[in-house]
Amino acid sequence: DTGVSQDPRHKITKRGQNVTFRCDPISEHNRLYWYRQTLGQGPEFLTYFQNEAQLEKSRLLSDRFSAERPKGSFSTLEIQRTEQGDSAMYLCASSLFSTQETQYFGPGTRLLVL
Amino acid sequence: AQKITQTQPGMFVQEKEAVTLDCTYDTSDPSYGLFWYKQPSSGEMIFLIYQGSYDQQNATEGRYSLNFQKARKSANLVISASQLGDSAMYFCAMRFNYGGSQGNLIFGKGTKLSVKP
């Protein structure tokens, strides 16, 4: 399977714990995006990378959130000191930068903070 | 402000019939792309169809077509010959080609489509 993969698919944690999610994009894609989706809403943009450079961060991305893409391949999203409001689906997408750029999404990581 | 509006929270359609899902958008940028994604209960967002703001013809992909009316700022998705497997959430999204938010998608709230046998 050469699509976008995410790990883990599900994560249950206690409030105050740190969690880390991983995303592996489609191999030839140079852009990688993170989105967050809460129940009944469309995905909301968090941040994106072009190669290893983080080019934009949403105001939704508080200082408890950090994302990396160290070698321009896979990416990690870490949430420190989780809060119940962080419970959501975290979606990763990748694309090849172009005028008709299309983002392809992974299966997502469902986070539940107790 | 850039915004995507999907006014139909839920829709029902009979199997084998066609259905139109509405999407309107608000932007003053001249260059943008419009997308539709399908999200089954499993959660993965599946790309369906793309329309560029300068494209002269409506996009089509198999049973999916996009009814693009630029002056009205609408980009409705038409699904022909509905199948049971089409039951899912459908999201309209927009991406700007220039400016501060270049690249990321802005999504609507979605429409839940249910196909009846």
PDB file of N, CA, C and O in Angstrom, chain B residues 20-45:
ATOM      1  N   THR B  20     -27.593  15.801  -5.601  1.00  0.00           N
ATOM      2  CA  THR B  20     -26.732  16.980  -5.640  1.00  0.00           C
ATOM      3  C   THR B  20     -26.474  17.465  -4.226  1.00  0.00           C
ATOM      4  O   THR B  20     -27.408  17.697  -3.451  1.00  0.00           O
ATOM      5  N   LEU B  21     -25.199  17.624  -3.904  1.00  0.00           N
ATOM      6  CA  LEU B  21     -24.795  18.154  -2.606  1.00  0.00           C
ATOM      7  C   LEU B  21     -24.303  19.584  -2.814  1.00  0.00           C
ATOM      8  O   LEU B  21     -23.434  19.827  -3.659  1.00  0.00           O
ATOM      9  N   ASP B  22     -24.844  20.503  -2.030  1.00  0.00           N
ATOM     10  CA  ASP B  22     -24.578  21.921  -2.248  1.00  0.00           C
ATOM     11  C   ASP B  22     -23.310  22.403  -1.538  1.00  0.00           C
ATOM     12  O   ASP B  22     -22.981  21.944  -0.440  1.00  0.00           O
ATOM     13  N   CYS B  23     -22.644  23.343  -2.177  1.00  0.00           N
ATOM     14  CA  CYS B  23     -21.468  23.976  -1.588  1.00  0.00           C
ATOM     15  C   CYS B  23     -21.363  25.393  -2.140  1.00  0.00           C
ATOM     16  O   CYS B  23     -21.368  25.579  -3.370  1.00  0.00           O
ATOM     17  N   THR B  24     -21.284  26.374  -1.264  1.00  0.00           N
ATOM     18  CA  THR B  24     -20.975  27.731  -1.694  1.00  0.00           C
ATOM     19  C   THR B  24     -19.730  28.195  -0.960  1.00  0.00           C
ATOM     20  O   THR B  24     -19.402  27.691   0.117  1.00  0.00           O
ATOM     21  N   TYR B  25     -19.031  29.127  -1.578  1.00  0.00           N
ATOM     22  CA  TYR B  25     -17.786  29.591  -0.994  1.00  0.00           C
ATOM     23  C   TYR B  25     -17.710  31.102  -1.078  1.00  0.00           C
ATOM     24  O   TYR B  25     -18.427  31.733  -1.871  1.00  0.00           O
ATOM     25  N   ASP B  26     -16.854  31.640  -0.264  1.00  0.00           N
ATOM     26  CA  ASP B  26     -16.718  33.090  -0.205  1.00  0.00           C
ATOM     27  C   ASP B  26     -15.237  33.434  -0.255  1.00  0.00           C
ATOM     28  O   ASP B  26     -14.484  33.041   0.633  1.00  0.00           O
ATOM     29  N   THR B  27     -14.838  34.114  -1.291  1.00  0.00           N
ATOM     30  CA  THR B  27     -13.463  34.575  -1.414  1.00  0.00           C
ATOM     31  C   THR B  27     -13.387  35.707  -2.413  1.00  0.00           C
ATOM     32  O   THR B  27     -14.218  35.781  -3.322  1.00  0.00           O
ATOM     33  N   SER B  28     -12.401  36.550  -2.242  1.00  0.00           N
ATOM     34  CA  SER B  28     -12.134  37.595  -3.225  1.00  0.00           C
ATOM     35  C   SER B  28     -10.867  37.278  -4.023  1.00  0.00           C
ATOM     36  O   SER B  28     -10.487  38.027  -4.916  1.00  0.00           O
ATOM     37  N   ASP B  29     -10.208  36.164  -3.688  1.00  0.00           N
ATOM     38  CA  ASP B  29      -9.008  35.770  -4.421  1.00  0.00           C
ATOM     39  C   ASP B  29      -9.397  35.249  -5.802  1.00  0.00           C
ATOM     40  O   ASP B  29     -10.390  34.526  -5.930  1.00  0.00           O
ATOM     41  N   PRO B  30      -8.609  35.548  -6.809  1.00  0.00           N
ATOM     42  CA  PRO B  30      -8.960  35.094  -8.160  1.00  0.00           C
ATOM     43  C   PRO B  30      -8.545  33.656  -8.453  1.00  0.00           C
ATOM     44  O   PRO B  30      -9.094  33.020  -9.344  1.00  0.00           O
ATOM     45  N   SER B  31      -7.572  33.167  -7.697  1.00  0.00           N
ATOM     46  CA  SER B  31      -7.027  31.847  -8.005  1.00  0.00           C
ATOM     47  C   SER B  31      -7.206  30.920  -6.816  1.00  0.00           C
ATOM     48  O   SER B  31      -6.659  31.161  -5.744  1.00  0.00           O
ATOM     49  N   TYR B  32      -7.953  29.860  -7.033  1.00  0.00           N
ATOM     50  CA  TYR B  32      -8.227  28.918  -5.951  1.00  0.00           C
ATOM     51  C   TYR B  32      -8.620  27.577  -6.560  1.00  0.00           C
ATOM     52  O   TYR B  32      -8.900  27.462  -7.761  1.00  0.00           O
ATOM     53  N   GLY B  33      -8.630  26.577  -5.714  1.00  0.00           N
ATOM     54  CA  GLY B  33      -9.078  25.258  -6.136  1.00  0.00           C
ATOM     55  C   GLY B  33     -10.196  24.789  -5.226  1.00  0.00           C
ATOM     56  O   GLY B  33     -10.220  25.112  -4.035  1.00  0.00           O
ATOM     57  N   LEU B  34     -11.099  24.043  -5.784  1.00  0.00           N
ATOM     58  CA  LEU B  34     -12.231  23.508  -5.031  1.00  0.00           C
ATOM     59  C   LEU B  34     -12.179  21.988  -5.066  1.00  0.00           C
ATOM     60  O   LEU B  34     -11.884  21.395  -6.114  1.00  0.00           O
ATOM     61  N   PHE B  35     -12.442  21.374  -3.947  1.00  0.00           N
ATOM     62  CA  PHE B  35     -12.313  19.926  -3.802  1.00  0.00           C
ATOM     63  C   PHE B  35     -13.552  19.359  -3.111  1.00  0.00           C
ATOM     64  O   PHE B  35     -14.193  20.017  -2.292  1.00  0.00           O
ATOM     65  N   TRP B  36     -13.830  18.111  -3.414  1.00  0.00           N
ATOM     66  CA  TRP B  36     -14.795  17.337  -2.651  1.00  0.00           C
ATOM     67  C   TRP B  36     -14.103  16.079  -2.137  1.00  0.00           C
ATOM     68  O   TRP B  36     -13.356  15.416  -2.874  1.00  0.00           O
ATOM     69  N   TYR B  37     -14.378  15.792  -0.852  1.00  0.00           N
ATOM     70  CA  TYR B  37     -13.865  14.588  -0.213  1.00  0.00           C
ATOM     71  C   TYR B  37     -15.033  13.812   0.377  1.00  0.00           C
ATOM     72  O   TYR B  37     -16.036  14.388   0.823  1.00  0.00           O
ATOM     73  N   LYS B  38     -14.838  12.504   0.427  1.00  0.00           N
ATOM     74  CA  LYS B  38     -15.813  11.605   1.041  1.00  0.00           C
ATOM     75  C   LYS B  38     -15.188  11.036   2.308  1.00  0.00           C
ATOM     76  O   LYS B  38     -14.013  10.640   2.302  1.00  0.00           O
ATOM     77  N   GLN B  39     -15.944  10.999   3.378  1.00  0.00           N
ATOM     78  CA  GLN B  39     -15.434  10.429   4.631  1.00  0.00           C
ATOM     79  C   GLN B  39     -16.406   9.370   5.139  1.00  0.00           C
ATOM     80  O   GLN B  39     -17.428   9.673   5.748  1.00  0.00           O
ATOM     81  N   PRO B  40     -16.079   8.105   4.914  1.00  0.00           N
ATOM     82  CA  PRO B  40     -16.913   7.023   5.464  1.00  0.00           C
ATOM     83  C   PRO B  40     -16.771   6.986   6.982  1.00  0.00           C
ATOM     84  O   PRO B  40     -15.959   7.706   7.569  1.00  0.00           O
ATOM     85  N   SER B  41     -17.534   6.114   7.600  1.00  0.00           N
ATOM     86  CA  SER B  41     -17.504   6.025   9.065  1.00  0.00           C
ATOM     87  C   SER B  41     -16.121   5.620   9.593  1.00  0.00           C
ATOM     88  O   SER B  41     -15.801   5.885  10.758  1.00  0.00           O
ATOM     89  N   SER B  42     -15.308   5.021   8.767  1.00  0.00           N
ATOM     90  CA  SER B  42     -13.952   4.636   9.185  1.00  0.00           C
ATOM     91  C   SER B  42     -13.062   5.856   9.432  1.00  0.00           C
ATOM     92  O   SER B  42     -12.051   5.763  10.131  1.00  0.00           O
ATOM     93  N   GLY B  43     -13.408   7.001   8.851  1.00  0.00           N
ATOM     94  CA  GLY B  43     -12.693   8.230   9.170  1.00  0.00           C
ATOM     95  C   GLY B  43     -11.764   8.767   8.100  1.00  0.00           C
ATOM     96  O   GLY B  43     -11.408   9.936   8.131  1.00  0.00           O
ATOM     97  N   GLU B  44     -11.327   7.937   7.178  1.00  0.00           N
ATOM     98  CA  GLU B  44     -10.375   8.413   6.178  1.00  0.00           C
ATOM     99  C   GLU B  44     -11.050   9.350   5.179  1.00  0.00           C
ATOM    100  O   GLU B  44     -12.151   9.095   4.724  1.00  0.00           O
ATOM    101  N   MET B  45     -10.393  10.428   4.833  1.00  0.00           N
ATOM    102  CA  MET B  45     -10.886  11.378   3.838  1.00  0.00           C
ATOM    103  C   MET B  45     -10.437  10.905   2.463  1.00  0.00           C
ATOM    104  O   MET B  45      -9.244  10.790   2.201  1.00  0.00           O
TER     105      MET B  45
END
